[in-house]
Structure formats: structure tokens, C-alpha cells
GROMACS .gro file of C-alpha atoms in nm:
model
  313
    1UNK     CA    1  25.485  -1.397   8.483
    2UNK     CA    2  25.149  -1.629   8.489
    3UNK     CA    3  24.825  -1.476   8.506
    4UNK     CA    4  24.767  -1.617   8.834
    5UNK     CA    5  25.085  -1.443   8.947
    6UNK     CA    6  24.978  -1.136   8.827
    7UNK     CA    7  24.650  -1.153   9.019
    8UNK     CA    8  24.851  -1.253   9.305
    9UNK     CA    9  25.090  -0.900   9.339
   10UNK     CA   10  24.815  -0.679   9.241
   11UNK     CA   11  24.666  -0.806   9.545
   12UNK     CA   12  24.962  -0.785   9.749
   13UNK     CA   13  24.980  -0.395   9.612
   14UNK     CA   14  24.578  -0.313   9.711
   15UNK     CA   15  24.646  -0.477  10.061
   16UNK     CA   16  24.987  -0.388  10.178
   17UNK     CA   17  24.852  -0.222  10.469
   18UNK     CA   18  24.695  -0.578  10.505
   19UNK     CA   19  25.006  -0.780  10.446
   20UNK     CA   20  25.171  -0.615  10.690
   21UNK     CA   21  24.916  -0.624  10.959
   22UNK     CA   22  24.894  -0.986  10.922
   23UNK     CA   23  25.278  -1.009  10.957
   24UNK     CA   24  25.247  -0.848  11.300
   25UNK     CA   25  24.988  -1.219  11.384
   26UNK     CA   26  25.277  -1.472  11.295
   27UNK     CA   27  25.444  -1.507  11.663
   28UNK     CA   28  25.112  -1.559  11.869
   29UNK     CA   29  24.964  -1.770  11.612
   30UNK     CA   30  25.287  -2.013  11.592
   31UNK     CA   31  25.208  -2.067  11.949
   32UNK     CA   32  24.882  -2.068  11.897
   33UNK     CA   33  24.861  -2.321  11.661
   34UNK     CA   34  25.165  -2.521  11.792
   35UNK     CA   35  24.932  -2.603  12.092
   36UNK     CA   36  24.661  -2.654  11.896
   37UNK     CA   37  24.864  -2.945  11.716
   38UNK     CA   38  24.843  -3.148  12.071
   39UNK     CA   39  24.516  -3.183  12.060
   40UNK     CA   40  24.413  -3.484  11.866
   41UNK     CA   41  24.055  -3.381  11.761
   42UNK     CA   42  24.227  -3.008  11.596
   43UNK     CA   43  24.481  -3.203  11.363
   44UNK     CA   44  24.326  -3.102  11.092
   45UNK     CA   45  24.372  -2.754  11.118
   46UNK     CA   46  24.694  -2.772  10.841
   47UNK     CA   47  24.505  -2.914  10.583
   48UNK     CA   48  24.187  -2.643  10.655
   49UNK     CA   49  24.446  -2.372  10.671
   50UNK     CA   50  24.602  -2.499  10.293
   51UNK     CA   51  24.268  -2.527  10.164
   52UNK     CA   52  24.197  -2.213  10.250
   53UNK     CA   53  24.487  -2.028  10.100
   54UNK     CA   54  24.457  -2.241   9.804
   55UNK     CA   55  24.111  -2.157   9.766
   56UNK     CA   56  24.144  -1.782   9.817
   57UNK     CA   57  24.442  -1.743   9.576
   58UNK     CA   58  24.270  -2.005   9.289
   59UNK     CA   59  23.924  -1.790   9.290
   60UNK     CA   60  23.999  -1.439   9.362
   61UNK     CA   61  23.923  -1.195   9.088
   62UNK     CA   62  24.010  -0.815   9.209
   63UNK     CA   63  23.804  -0.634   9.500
   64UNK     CA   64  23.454  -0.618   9.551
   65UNK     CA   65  23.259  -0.269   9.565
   66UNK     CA   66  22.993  -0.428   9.818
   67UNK     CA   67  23.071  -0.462  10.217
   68UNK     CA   68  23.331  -0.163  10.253
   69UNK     CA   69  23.226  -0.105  10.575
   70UNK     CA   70  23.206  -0.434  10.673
   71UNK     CA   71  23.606  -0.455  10.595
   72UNK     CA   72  23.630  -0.185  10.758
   73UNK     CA   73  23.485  -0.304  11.127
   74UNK     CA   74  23.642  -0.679  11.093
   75UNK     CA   75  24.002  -0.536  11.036
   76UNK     CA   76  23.964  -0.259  11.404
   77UNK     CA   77  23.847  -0.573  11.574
   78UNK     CA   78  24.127  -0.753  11.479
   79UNK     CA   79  24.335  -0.420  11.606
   80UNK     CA   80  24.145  -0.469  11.927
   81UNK     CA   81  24.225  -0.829  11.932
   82UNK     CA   82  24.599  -0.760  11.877
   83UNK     CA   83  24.601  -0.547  12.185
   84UNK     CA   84  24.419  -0.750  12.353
   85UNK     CA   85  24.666  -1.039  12.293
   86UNK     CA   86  24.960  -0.855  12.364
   87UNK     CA   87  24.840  -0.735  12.683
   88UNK     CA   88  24.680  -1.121  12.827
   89UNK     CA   89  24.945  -1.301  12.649
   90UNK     CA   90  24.685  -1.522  12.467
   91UNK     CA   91  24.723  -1.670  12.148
   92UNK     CA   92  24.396  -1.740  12.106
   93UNK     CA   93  24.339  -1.375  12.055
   94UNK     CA   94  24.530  -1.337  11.818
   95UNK     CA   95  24.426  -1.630  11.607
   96UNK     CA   96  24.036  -1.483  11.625
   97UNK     CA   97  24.161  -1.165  11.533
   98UNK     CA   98  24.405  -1.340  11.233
   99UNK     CA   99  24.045  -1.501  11.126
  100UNK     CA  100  23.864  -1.142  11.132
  101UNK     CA  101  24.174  -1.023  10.901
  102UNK     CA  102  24.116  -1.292  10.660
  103UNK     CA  103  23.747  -1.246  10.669
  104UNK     CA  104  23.764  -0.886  10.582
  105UNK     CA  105  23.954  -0.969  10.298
  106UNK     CA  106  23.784  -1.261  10.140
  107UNK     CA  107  23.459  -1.085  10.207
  108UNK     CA  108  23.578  -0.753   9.960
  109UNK     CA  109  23.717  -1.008   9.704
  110UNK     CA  110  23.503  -1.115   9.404
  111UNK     CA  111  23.476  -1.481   9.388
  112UNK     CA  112  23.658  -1.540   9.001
  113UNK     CA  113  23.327  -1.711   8.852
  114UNK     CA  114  23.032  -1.625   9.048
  115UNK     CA  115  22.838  -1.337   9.154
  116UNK     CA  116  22.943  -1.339   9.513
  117UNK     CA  117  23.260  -1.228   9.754
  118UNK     CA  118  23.524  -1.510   9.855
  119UNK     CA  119  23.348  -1.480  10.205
  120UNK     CA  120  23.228  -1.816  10.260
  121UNK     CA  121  23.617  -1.968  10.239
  122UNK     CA  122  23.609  -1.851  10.616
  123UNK     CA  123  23.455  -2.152  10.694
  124UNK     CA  124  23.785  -2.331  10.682
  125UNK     CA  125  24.003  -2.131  10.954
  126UNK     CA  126  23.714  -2.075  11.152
  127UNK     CA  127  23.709  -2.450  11.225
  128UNK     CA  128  24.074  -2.423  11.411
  129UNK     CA  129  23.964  -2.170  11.619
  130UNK     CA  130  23.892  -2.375  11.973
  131UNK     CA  131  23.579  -2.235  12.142
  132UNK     CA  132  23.642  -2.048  12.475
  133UNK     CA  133  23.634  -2.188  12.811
  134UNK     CA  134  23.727  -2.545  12.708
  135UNK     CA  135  23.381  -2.592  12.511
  136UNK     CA  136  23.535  -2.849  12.294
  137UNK     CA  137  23.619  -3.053  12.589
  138UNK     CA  138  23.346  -3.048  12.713
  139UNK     CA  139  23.155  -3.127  12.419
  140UNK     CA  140  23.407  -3.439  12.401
  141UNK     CA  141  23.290  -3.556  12.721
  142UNK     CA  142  22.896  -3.475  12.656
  143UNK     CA  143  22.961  -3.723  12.323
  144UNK     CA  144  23.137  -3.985  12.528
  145UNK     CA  145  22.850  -4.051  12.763
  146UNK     CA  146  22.570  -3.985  12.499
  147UNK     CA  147  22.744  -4.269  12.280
  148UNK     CA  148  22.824  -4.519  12.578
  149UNK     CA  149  22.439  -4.463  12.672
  150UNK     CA  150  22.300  -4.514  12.319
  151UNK     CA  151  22.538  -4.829  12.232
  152UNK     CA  152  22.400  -4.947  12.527
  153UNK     CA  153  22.092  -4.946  12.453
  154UNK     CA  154  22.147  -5.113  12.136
  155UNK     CA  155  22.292  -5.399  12.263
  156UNK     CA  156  22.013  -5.449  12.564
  157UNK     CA  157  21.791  -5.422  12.242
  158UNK     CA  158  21.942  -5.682  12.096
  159UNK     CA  159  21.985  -5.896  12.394
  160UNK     CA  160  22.357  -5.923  12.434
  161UNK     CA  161  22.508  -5.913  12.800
  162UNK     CA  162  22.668  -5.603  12.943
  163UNK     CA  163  22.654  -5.419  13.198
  164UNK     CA  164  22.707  -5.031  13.171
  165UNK     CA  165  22.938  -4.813  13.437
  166UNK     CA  166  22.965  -4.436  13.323
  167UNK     CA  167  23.194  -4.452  12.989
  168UNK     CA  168  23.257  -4.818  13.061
  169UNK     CA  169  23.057  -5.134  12.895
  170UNK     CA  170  23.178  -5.432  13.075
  171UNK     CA  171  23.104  -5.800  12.898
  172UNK     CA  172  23.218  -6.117  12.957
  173UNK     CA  173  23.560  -6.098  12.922
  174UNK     CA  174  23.580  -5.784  12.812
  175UNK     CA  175  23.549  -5.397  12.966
  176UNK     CA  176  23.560  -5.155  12.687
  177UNK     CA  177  23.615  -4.769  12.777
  178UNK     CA  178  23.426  -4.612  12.510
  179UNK     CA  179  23.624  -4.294  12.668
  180UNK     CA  180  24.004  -4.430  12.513
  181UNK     CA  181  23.923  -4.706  12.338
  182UNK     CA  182  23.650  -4.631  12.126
  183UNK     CA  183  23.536  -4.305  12.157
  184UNK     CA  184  23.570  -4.181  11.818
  185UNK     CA  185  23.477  -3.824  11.916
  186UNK     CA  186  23.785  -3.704  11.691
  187UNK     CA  187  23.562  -3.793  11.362
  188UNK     CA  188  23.323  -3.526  11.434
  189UNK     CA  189  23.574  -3.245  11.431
  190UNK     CA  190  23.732  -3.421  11.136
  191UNK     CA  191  23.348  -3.474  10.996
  192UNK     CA  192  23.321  -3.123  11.047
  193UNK     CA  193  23.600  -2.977  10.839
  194UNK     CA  194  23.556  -3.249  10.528
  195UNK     CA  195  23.162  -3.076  10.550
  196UNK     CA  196  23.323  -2.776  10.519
  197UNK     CA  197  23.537  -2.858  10.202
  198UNK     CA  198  23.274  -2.984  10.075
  199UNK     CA  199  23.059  -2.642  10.108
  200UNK     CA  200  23.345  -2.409  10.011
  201UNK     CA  201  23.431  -2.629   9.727
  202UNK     CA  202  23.095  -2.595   9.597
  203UNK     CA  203  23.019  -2.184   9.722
  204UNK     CA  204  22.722  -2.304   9.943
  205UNK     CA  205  22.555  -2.019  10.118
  206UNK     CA  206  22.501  -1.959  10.453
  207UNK     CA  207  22.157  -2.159  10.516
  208UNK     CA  208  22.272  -2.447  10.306
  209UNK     CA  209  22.576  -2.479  10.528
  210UNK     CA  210  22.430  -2.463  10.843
  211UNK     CA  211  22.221  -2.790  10.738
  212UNK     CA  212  22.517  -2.995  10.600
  213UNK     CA  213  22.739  -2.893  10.907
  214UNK     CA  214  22.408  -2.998  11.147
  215UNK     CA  215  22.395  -3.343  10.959
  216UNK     CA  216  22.782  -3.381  10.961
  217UNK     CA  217  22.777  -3.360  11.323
  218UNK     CA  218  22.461  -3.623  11.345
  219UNK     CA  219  22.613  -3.881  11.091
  220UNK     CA  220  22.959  -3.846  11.260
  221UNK     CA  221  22.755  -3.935  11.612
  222UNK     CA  222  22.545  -4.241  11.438
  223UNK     CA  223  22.888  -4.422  11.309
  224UNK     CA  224  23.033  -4.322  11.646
  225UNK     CA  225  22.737  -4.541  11.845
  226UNK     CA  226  22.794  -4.814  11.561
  227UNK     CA  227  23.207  -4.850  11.634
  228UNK     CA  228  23.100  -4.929  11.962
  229UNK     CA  229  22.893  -5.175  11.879
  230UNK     CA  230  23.027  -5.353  11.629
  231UNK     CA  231  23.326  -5.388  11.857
  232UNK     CA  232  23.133  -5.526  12.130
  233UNK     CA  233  22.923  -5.744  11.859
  234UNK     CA  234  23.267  -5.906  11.763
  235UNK     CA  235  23.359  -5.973  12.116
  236UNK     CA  236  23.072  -6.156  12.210
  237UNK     CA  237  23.014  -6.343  11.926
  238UNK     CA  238  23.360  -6.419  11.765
  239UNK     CA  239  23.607  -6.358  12.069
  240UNK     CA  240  23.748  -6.083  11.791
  241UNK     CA  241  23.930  -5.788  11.992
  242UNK     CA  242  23.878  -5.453  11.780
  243UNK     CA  243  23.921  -5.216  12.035
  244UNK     CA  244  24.347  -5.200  12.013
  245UNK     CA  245  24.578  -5.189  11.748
  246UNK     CA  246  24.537  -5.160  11.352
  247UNK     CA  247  24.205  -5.298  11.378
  248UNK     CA  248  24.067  -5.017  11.578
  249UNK     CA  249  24.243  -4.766  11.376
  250UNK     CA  250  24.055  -4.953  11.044
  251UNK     CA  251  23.685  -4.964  11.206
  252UNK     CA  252  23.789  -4.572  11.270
  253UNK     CA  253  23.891  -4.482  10.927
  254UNK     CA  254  23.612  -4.679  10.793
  255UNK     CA  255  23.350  -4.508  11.015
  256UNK     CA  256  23.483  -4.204  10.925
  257UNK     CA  257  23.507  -4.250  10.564
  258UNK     CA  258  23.112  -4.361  10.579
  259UNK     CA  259  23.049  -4.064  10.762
  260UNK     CA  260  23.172  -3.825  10.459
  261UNK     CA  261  23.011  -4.037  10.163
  262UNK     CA  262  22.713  -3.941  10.428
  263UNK     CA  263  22.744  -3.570  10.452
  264UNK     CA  264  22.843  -3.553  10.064
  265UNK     CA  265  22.559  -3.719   9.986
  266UNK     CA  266  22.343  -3.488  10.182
  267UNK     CA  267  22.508  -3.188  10.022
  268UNK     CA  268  22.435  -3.305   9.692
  269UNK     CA  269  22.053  -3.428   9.784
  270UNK     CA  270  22.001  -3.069   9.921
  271UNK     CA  271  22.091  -2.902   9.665
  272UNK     CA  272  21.849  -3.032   9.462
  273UNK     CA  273  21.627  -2.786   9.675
  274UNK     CA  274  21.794  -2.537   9.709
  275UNK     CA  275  21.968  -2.437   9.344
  276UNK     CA  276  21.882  -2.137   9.211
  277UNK     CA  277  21.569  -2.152   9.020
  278UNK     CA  278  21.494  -1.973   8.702
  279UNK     CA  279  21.156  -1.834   8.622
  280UNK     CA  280  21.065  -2.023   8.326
  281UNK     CA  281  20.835  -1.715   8.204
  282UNK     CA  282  21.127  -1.566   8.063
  283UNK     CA  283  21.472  -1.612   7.913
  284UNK     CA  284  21.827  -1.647   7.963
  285UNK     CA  285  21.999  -1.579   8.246
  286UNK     CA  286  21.848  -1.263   8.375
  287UNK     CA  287  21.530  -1.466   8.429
  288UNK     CA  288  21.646  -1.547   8.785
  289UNK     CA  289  21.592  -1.191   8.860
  290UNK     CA  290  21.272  -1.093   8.679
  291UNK     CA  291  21.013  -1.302   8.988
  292UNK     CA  292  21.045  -1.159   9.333
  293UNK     CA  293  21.020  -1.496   9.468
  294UNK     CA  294  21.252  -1.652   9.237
  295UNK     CA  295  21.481  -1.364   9.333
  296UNK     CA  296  21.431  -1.389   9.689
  297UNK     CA  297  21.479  -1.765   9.684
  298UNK     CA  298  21.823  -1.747   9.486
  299UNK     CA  299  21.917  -1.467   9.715
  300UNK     CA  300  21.915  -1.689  10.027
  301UNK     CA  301  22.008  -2.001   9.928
  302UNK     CA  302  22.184  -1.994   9.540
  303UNK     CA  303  22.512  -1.913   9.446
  304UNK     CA  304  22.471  -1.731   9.017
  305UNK     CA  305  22.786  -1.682   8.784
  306UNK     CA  306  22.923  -1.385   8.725
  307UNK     CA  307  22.780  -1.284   8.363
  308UNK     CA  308  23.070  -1.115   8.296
  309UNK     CA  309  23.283  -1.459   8.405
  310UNK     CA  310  23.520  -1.645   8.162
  311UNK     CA  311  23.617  -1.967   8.156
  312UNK     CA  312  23.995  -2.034   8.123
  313UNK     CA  313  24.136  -2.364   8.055
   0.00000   0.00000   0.00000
């Protein structure tokens, strides 16, 4: 049996209790996620759900002696949450109370190379769980008329002819519901969980990820505005239809695809400020520790290897 493999059961053997409280999760979420599925801007969720597991399997090293208690709270909400489900017949308790589960385990599991738990992987489910009360809807249709009123703009700027009616820019020709046609609100959720690959791939902390997922959601908004009008820029001055067909679906995928270069660019530029930082009055890796300001700074925002870590090939 591979090491991994070995890693794997004696986890299976520290969390049965775990295992099969998770088991008891599996109806609800099927539902739960089933519904999820017909929502466009949530397909994602099977690819956030892999990484996860992928993720938490490749990097887990044993348990963690820090947040006991912690574990301890997350897995009698999630009791509460089962009961809870059982009782409204909602899925969507049960899938927040599935997430608690996982976060009390990744959170009491050291990460394989560096000095912290596997709690930041959370990230990744916690995108697929829909806010309550139809939020995300909502939010949709906030985005819709904020892009339909800045593309406007941009094209009164620039002196082409329209004439805006709610979600609706009508030209010569040509009425374009940004609302169907060109929306693009799906990107952002999409943005959203390729921001949070990004930060789990690279173990960003808490702050750090707050500022990358901010920025996703901004750069995913700016190449929204600019679908919309560079469709209605190729109307009006080529008689070029991009708001059906495969050329939509191309502008899209290339928006989107600009919008991630974007957000993994600002990963990378931020973490230029917020590494950890060694005090250069001393030596080796313990140096990190020796300021209080250097030790405060790495505390919040860097992520240091394990000094007992090895690297395997």
C-alpha cells in the first residue's frame, strides 16, 4: 500500500465517528446539490468540490494539537443543522452543516508542508453554498442594471447612439438585453471560485484572501461592462452581431479568461507585500520569530514551512 494510502486509512481510523456522520449528509445534499446544478451561475460547484477533496487528501499530514475546541463546536452545529434539516426538509441545511463537518476537520489537520491546519481549503465548498433568501439572485439582478448603466455611459462617452430602457440598450437596428444576452453575471461566480483555487493552491491567509476575492469580483464586473460594449461597438460600426451564438459564447470565454490572468496577477503582485518577512538581524529560519513585528506581520498575513517538513518526490 502507497504512502498516500496509508495516510488516507489512518485518517479514516482517527475520524470514524466523522465518516459516519458525514454518511448520514449524502441524501439531503444529493438534492441539494442536484438543484444547485440548475442554476447556471453554481456550475462550478463539481470542480470546487474535486478540488477540495483532492486538496485535503494531497496535503494532509496527521491531526493538529491546536483548535480542539474549535472541532469540537463546528461538528454540534452541524448536529444542530442535521436536525434542523430533517425537521424543515431543507437541503440547504444540510449542505451548511456538511461544510461545518469538513471545516472541523481540515481545521485539526496539519497542512503536509507548512506550519498551518488544512483550514483554508474551506474556501472551495463554501463557494456552493447559495446565500439565504435568494441573495444570489438578487445580486444577479443588482449586476445587471449596474452593468447596463455603466456600458451606457461608455458609449454616450464615446458618442455612439443608444438609447437606454432598464436592462435594455436599444441602437439602430439593434436592442440588446444585457439581462439574456449579455449579461455575463455567471463569470463572477465562476471569477470567484478560480480566485479561490488560486488562494488555496497557494495557502493564502485570511486577509490576503479577502483582497484577491474583492478584486475578483471588481475585474469580473469591468470585463462584464466591456462585453457589452464591445458588442454594441461591433454593431454600430461593422453591422457584426455578437450577442447570439458561438460568438457570444467566445467574447464570454475570452472575458472570462482575462478576468483570471487579472485576479492571478493580483495574487501574485500582493504577495510581494505580504510574504513573510525575515528579520535580517539574525539567521536561518527561526529569524521570522525573533522581531515582534516581523512575527506579528507573518502571523497575519504569511503562510512558514513546517521545519520539521520533507520534501518527497
Amino acid at each position: 500500500m502507497s504512502d498516500s494510502a496509508n495516510k488516507f486509512a489512518a485518517w479514516i481510523r482517527r475520524n470514524g465517528l466523522i465518516s459516519l456522520l458525514a454518511v448520514a449528509h449524502l441524501p439531503y445534499l444529493y438534492a441539494y446539490y442536484t438543484e444547485l446544478w440548475s442554476k447556471s451561475h453554481y456550475q462550478f460547484f463539481p470542480f470546487a468540490l474535486a478540488g477540495f477533496a483532492w486538496l485535503a487528501i494531497s496535503r494532509a499530514d496527521g491531526p493538529a494539537g491546536r483548535h480542539r475546541i474549535i472541532r469540537y463546536l463546528l461538528i454540534n452545529l452541524d448536529v444542530c443543522l442535521i436536525a434542523a434539516a430533517v425537521l424543515l426538509q431543507s437541503p440547504w441545511f444540510m449542505a451548511a452543516g456538511a461544510i461545518l463537518l469538513a471545516f472541523a476537520v481540515c481545521v485539526t489537520t496539519r497542512d503536509r508542508d507548512f506550519n498551518i491546519s488544512l483550514g483554508y481549503l474551506i474556501l472551495l465548498p463554501l463557494l456552493t453554498l447559495r446565500p439565504p433568501l435568494n441573495y444570489d439572485i438578487r445580486l444577479i439582478q443588482w449586476l445587471q442594471k449596474a452593468t447596463t448603466v455603466v456600458a451606457s455611459k461608455l458609449l454616450h462617452h464615446f458618442q455612439y447612439l443608444h438609447l437606454r430602457e432598464g436592462n435594455v440598450l436599444s441602437m439602430p437596428g439593434k436592442r440588446l438585453l444585457v439581462e439574456d444576452a449579455c449579461s455575463g453575471v455567471q463569470s463572477l461566480f465562476t471569477v470567484l471560485f478560480l480566485a479561490a483555487v488560486i488562494l488555496c493552491i497557494n495557502r493564502r491567509k485570511p486577509m490576503h484572501s479577502l483582497i484577491i476575492l474583492g478584486s475578483g469580483a471588481m475585474f469580473a464586473g469591468v470585463m462584464n461592462v466591456l462585453r457589452v460594449t464591445s458588442i454594441a461597438v461591433a454593431w454600430q460600426d461593422y453591422q457584426f452581431d455578437l450577442s447570439g451564438g458561438w460568438q457570444h459564447d467566445l467574447i464570454g470565454y475570452a472575458a472570462l479568461l482575462v478576468a483570471a490572468g487579472l485576479v492571478y496577477s493580483g495574487d501574485a503582485f500582493l504577495s510581494f507585500f505580504t510574504d513573510p518577512v525575515p528579520d535580517l538581524g539574525a539567521s536561518g529560519l527561526s529569524a521570522m520569530f525573533v522581531n515582534p513585528f516581523t512575527r506579528m506581520w507573518n502571523r497575519v498575513f504569511g503562510v512558514l514551512p513546517r521545519l520539521d517538513s520533507r520534501q518527497t518526490t
